[in-house]
Amino acid sequence: MKVERDPIDVHVGNRLRIIRTARRLSLEELGRRIGVTYQQIQKYETGANRVSASTLYRISQVFETTPTFFFEGLEDNRPEEEPAAAREALQSSIALGRIEDQEVRRRLRMLIEALDPGLHREG
């Protein structure tokens, strides 16, 4: 008897995999930092195992984000399937956030806005 994976656990796992790979952190390294095996990280990422609140907090500390980051996007009707464009946007946002020079970040955002004529700017 095959047990279905909870769509929320799958969504959290997808978000974990995206941020881990965007930050170029291996399964082994993340596992070491939070005190679990790399196999356990794999199970979290696939939604096979549910991430406990304490583990999710530790993971968020490693990535310098909040635990709510892993739940963003659940409002969508199909949380188990993150579209490629959404995944790419998230990875780009994470990469942009890693750039320490604030002026470089600002200029890159301006470039992105200039390349998208349909982008509506606030203010």
PDB file of C-alpha atoms in Angstrom:
ATOM      1  CA  MET A   1       0.000   0.000   0.000  1.00  0.00           C
ATOM      2  CA  LYS A   2       1.521   3.271  -1.159  1.00  0.00           C
ATOM      3  CA  VAL A   3       1.013   6.284   1.095  1.00  0.00           C
ATOM      4  CA  GLU A   4       0.493   9.593  -0.708  1.00  0.00           C
ATOM      5  CA  ARG A   5       2.777  12.431   0.221  1.00  0.00           C
ATOM      6  CA  ASP A   6       1.149  15.464   1.751  1.00  0.00           C
ATOM      7  CA  PRO A   7       1.199  18.306  -0.821  1.00  0.00           C
ATOM      8  CA  ILE A   8       2.346  20.736   1.879  1.00  0.00           C
ATOM      9  CA  ASP A   9       5.326  18.524   2.772  1.00  0.00           C
ATOM     10  CA  VAL A  10       6.176  18.259  -0.934  1.00  0.00           C
ATOM     11  CA  HIS A  11       5.964  22.053  -1.299  1.00  0.00           C
ATOM     12  CA  VAL A  12       8.217  22.647   1.729  1.00  0.00           C
ATOM     13  CA  GLY A  13      10.660  20.075   0.340  1.00  0.00           C
ATOM     14  CA  ASN A  14      10.699  21.768  -3.071  1.00  0.00           C
ATOM     15  CA  ARG A  15      11.445  25.121  -1.453  1.00  0.00           C
ATOM     16  CA  LEU A  16      14.219  23.502   0.595  1.00  0.00           C
ATOM     17  CA  ARG A  17      15.814  21.969  -2.503  1.00  0.00           C
ATOM     18  CA  ILE A  18      15.605  25.273  -4.406  1.00  0.00           C
ATOM     19  CA  ILE A  19      17.268  27.332  -1.674  1.00  0.00           C
ATOM     20  CA  ARG A  20      19.859  24.641  -0.927  1.00  0.00           C
ATOM     21  CA  THR A  21      20.928  24.333  -4.555  1.00  0.00           C
ATOM     22  CA  ALA A  22      20.809  28.103  -5.109  1.00  0.00           C
ATOM     23  CA  ARG A  23      23.162  28.530  -2.152  1.00  0.00           C
ATOM     24  CA  ARG A  24      25.322  25.705  -3.496  1.00  0.00           C
ATOM     25  CA  LEU A  25      25.111  23.686  -0.305  1.00  0.00           C
ATOM     26  CA  SER A  26      25.366  19.902  -0.560  1.00  0.00           C
ATOM     27  CA  LEU A  27      22.954  17.511   1.091  1.00  0.00           C
ATOM     28  CA  GLU A  28      25.806  16.345   3.307  1.00  0.00           C
ATOM     29  CA  GLU A  29      26.786  19.855   4.398  1.00  0.00           C
ATOM     30  CA  LEU A  30      23.229  20.893   5.232  1.00  0.00           C
ATOM     31  CA  GLY A  31      22.717  17.657   7.132  1.00  0.00           C
ATOM     32  CA  ARG A  32      25.917  18.212   9.084  1.00  0.00           C
ATOM     33  CA  ARG A  33      24.915  21.764   9.987  1.00  0.00           C
ATOM     34  CA  ILE A  34      21.533  20.738  11.384  1.00  0.00           C
ATOM     35  CA  GLY A  35      22.500  17.351  12.791  1.00  0.00           C
ATOM     36  CA  VAL A  36      20.838  14.894  10.401  1.00  0.00           C
ATOM     37  CA  THR A  37      22.040  12.599   7.615  1.00  0.00           C
ATOM     38  CA  TYR A  38      22.073  13.560   3.956  1.00  0.00           C
ATOM     39  CA  GLN A  39      19.502  10.797   3.388  1.00  0.00           C
ATOM     40  CA  GLN A  40      17.164  12.608   5.769  1.00  0.00           C
ATOM     41  CA  ILE A  41      17.617  15.855   3.823  1.00  0.00           C
ATOM     42  CA  GLN A  42      16.732  13.931   0.636  1.00  0.00           C
ATOM     43  CA  LYS A  43      13.551  12.668   2.279  1.00  0.00           C
ATOM     44  CA  TYR A  44      12.634  16.195   3.359  1.00  0.00           C
ATOM     45  CA  GLU A  45      13.193  17.495  -0.161  1.00  0.00           C
ATOM     46  CA  THR A  46      10.964  14.869  -1.745  1.00  0.00           C
ATOM     47  CA  GLY A  47       8.264  15.224   0.887  1.00  0.00           C
ATOM     48  CA  ALA A  48       8.726  11.594   1.943  1.00  0.00           C
ATOM     49  CA  ASN A  49       9.391  12.789   5.509  1.00  0.00           C
ATOM     50  CA  ARG A  50       7.807  15.758   7.214  1.00  0.00           C
ATOM     51  CA  VAL A  51      10.171  18.438   8.552  1.00  0.00           C
ATOM     52  CA  SER A  52       9.602  19.114  12.252  1.00  0.00           C
ATOM     53  CA  ALA A  53       9.212  22.680  13.474  1.00  0.00           C
ATOM     54  CA  SER A  54      12.561  22.594  15.273  1.00  0.00           C
ATOM     55  CA  THR A  55      14.355  21.238  12.206  1.00  0.00           C
ATOM     56  CA  LEU A  56      12.679  23.791   9.949  1.00  0.00           C
ATOM     57  CA  TYR A  57      13.851  26.520  12.315  1.00  0.00           C
ATOM     58  CA  ARG A  58      17.439  25.183  12.174  1.00  0.00           C
ATOM     59  CA  ILE A  59      17.289  25.031   8.379  1.00  0.00           C
ATOM     60  CA  SER A  60      15.999  28.602   8.187  1.00  0.00           C
ATOM     61  CA  GLN A  61      18.905  29.707  10.391  1.00  0.00           C
ATOM     62  CA  VAL A  62      21.420  28.074   8.040  1.00  0.00           C
ATOM     63  CA  PHE A  63      19.919  29.944   5.083  1.00  0.00           C
ATOM     64  CA  GLU A  64      19.369  33.184   7.026  1.00  0.00           C
ATOM     65  CA  THR A  65      15.670  33.236   6.204  1.00  0.00           C
ATOM     66  CA  THR A  66      12.450  32.758   8.151  1.00  0.00           C
ATOM     67  CA  PRO A  67      10.589  29.454   8.458  1.00  0.00           C
ATOM     68  CA  THR A  68       7.683  31.059   6.590  1.00  0.00           C
ATOM     69  CA  PHE A  69       9.882  31.175   3.462  1.00  0.00           C
ATOM     70  CA  PHE A  70       9.260  27.441   3.037  1.00  0.00           C
ATOM     71  CA  PHE A  71       5.480  27.926   2.983  1.00  0.00           C
ATOM     72  CA  GLU A  72       5.362  30.798   0.497  1.00  0.00           C
ATOM     73  CA  GLY A  73       3.318  29.921  -2.559  1.00  0.00           C
ATOM     74  CA  LEU A  74       0.953  27.536  -0.781  1.00  0.00           C
ATOM     75  CA  GLU A  75      -1.947  29.819  -1.712  1.00  0.00           C
ATOM     76  CA  ASP A  76      -1.712  28.373  -5.199  1.00  0.00           C
ATOM     77  CA  ASN A  77      -4.089  25.562  -6.107  1.00  0.00           C
ATOM     78  CA  ARG A  78      -1.312  23.059  -6.800  1.00  0.00           C
ATOM     79  CA  PRO A  79       1.389  23.385  -4.123  1.00  0.00           C
ATOM     80  CA  GLU A  80       3.032  20.096  -5.088  1.00  0.00           C
ATOM     81  CA  GLU A  81       3.982  21.427  -8.520  1.00  0.00           C
ATOM     82  CA  GLU A  82       6.063  24.576  -8.626  1.00  0.00           C
ATOM     83  CA  PRO A  83       6.211  25.957 -12.179  1.00  0.00           C
ATOM     84  CA  ALA A  84       9.657  26.242 -13.720  1.00  0.00           C
ATOM     85  CA  ALA A  85       9.287  30.014 -14.088  1.00  0.00           C
ATOM     86  CA  ALA A  86       8.466  30.407 -10.380  1.00  0.00           C
ATOM     87  CA  ARG A  87      11.425  28.211  -9.435  1.00  0.00           C
ATOM     88  CA  GLU A  88      13.728  30.247 -11.683  1.00  0.00           C
ATOM     89  CA  ALA A  89      12.440  33.524 -10.231  1.00  0.00           C
ATOM     90  CA  LEU A  90      13.052  32.268  -6.708  1.00  0.00           C
ATOM     91  CA  GLN A  91      16.579  31.138  -7.557  1.00  0.00           C
ATOM     92  CA  SER A  92      17.296  34.516  -9.172  1.00  0.00           C
ATOM     93  CA  SER A  93      15.945  36.355  -6.143  1.00  0.00           C
ATOM     94  CA  ILE A  94      18.111  34.291  -3.805  1.00  0.00           C
ATOM     95  CA  ALA A  95      21.178  34.905  -5.972  1.00  0.00           C
ATOM     96  CA  LEU A  96      20.460  38.642  -6.070  1.00  0.00           C
ATOM     97  CA  GLY A  97      20.121  38.677  -2.288  1.00  0.00           C
ATOM     98  CA  ARG A  98      23.579  37.114  -1.904  1.00  0.00           C
ATOM     99  CA  ILE A  99      25.211  40.097  -3.605  1.00  0.00           C
ATOM    100  CA  GLU A 100      26.662  42.139  -0.762  1.00  0.00           C
ATOM    101  CA  ASP A 101      27.105  45.418  -2.637  1.00  0.00           C
ATOM    102  CA  GLN A 102      23.795  47.287  -2.309  1.00  0.00           C
ATOM    103  CA  GLU A 103      24.503  49.498  -5.314  1.00  0.00           C
ATOM    104  CA  VAL A 104      25.173  46.476  -7.534  1.00  0.00           C
ATOM    105  CA  ARG A 105      21.880  44.906  -6.376  1.00  0.00           C
ATOM    106  CA  ARG A 106      20.005  48.144  -7.126  1.00  0.00           C
ATOM    107  CA  ARG A 107      21.522  48.408 -10.606  1.00  0.00           C
ATOM    108  CA  LEU A 108      20.714  44.783 -11.403  1.00  0.00           C
ATOM    109  CA  ARG A 109      17.081  45.358 -10.380  1.00  0.00           C
ATOM    110  CA  MET A 110      17.015  48.434 -12.633  1.00  0.00           C
ATOM    111  CA  LEU A 111      18.389  46.321 -15.512  1.00  0.00           C
ATOM    112  CA  ILE A 112      15.735  43.665 -14.978  1.00  0.00           C
ATOM    113  CA  GLU A 113      13.016  46.326 -14.937  1.00  0.00           C
ATOM    114  CA  ALA A 114      14.418  47.887 -18.129  1.00  0.00           C
ATOM    115  CA  LEU A 115      14.387  44.514 -19.902  1.00  0.00           C
ATOM    116  CA  ASP A 116      10.724  43.922 -19.035  1.00  0.00           C
ATOM    117  CA  PRO A 117       8.635  46.665 -20.667  1.00  0.00           C
ATOM    118  CA  GLY A 118       5.456  45.203 -19.144  1.00  0.00           C
ATOM    119  CA  LEU A 119       6.717  45.412 -15.573  1.00  0.00           C
ATOM    120  CA  HIS A 120       4.643  47.798 -13.489  1.00  0.00           C
ATOM    121  CA  ARG A 121       6.720  49.818 -11.076  1.00  0.00           C
ATOM    122  CA  GLU A 122       5.411  51.116  -7.775  1.00  0.00           C
ATOM    123  CA  GLY A 123       5.672  54.811  -6.905  1.00  0.00           C
TER     124      GLY A 123
END
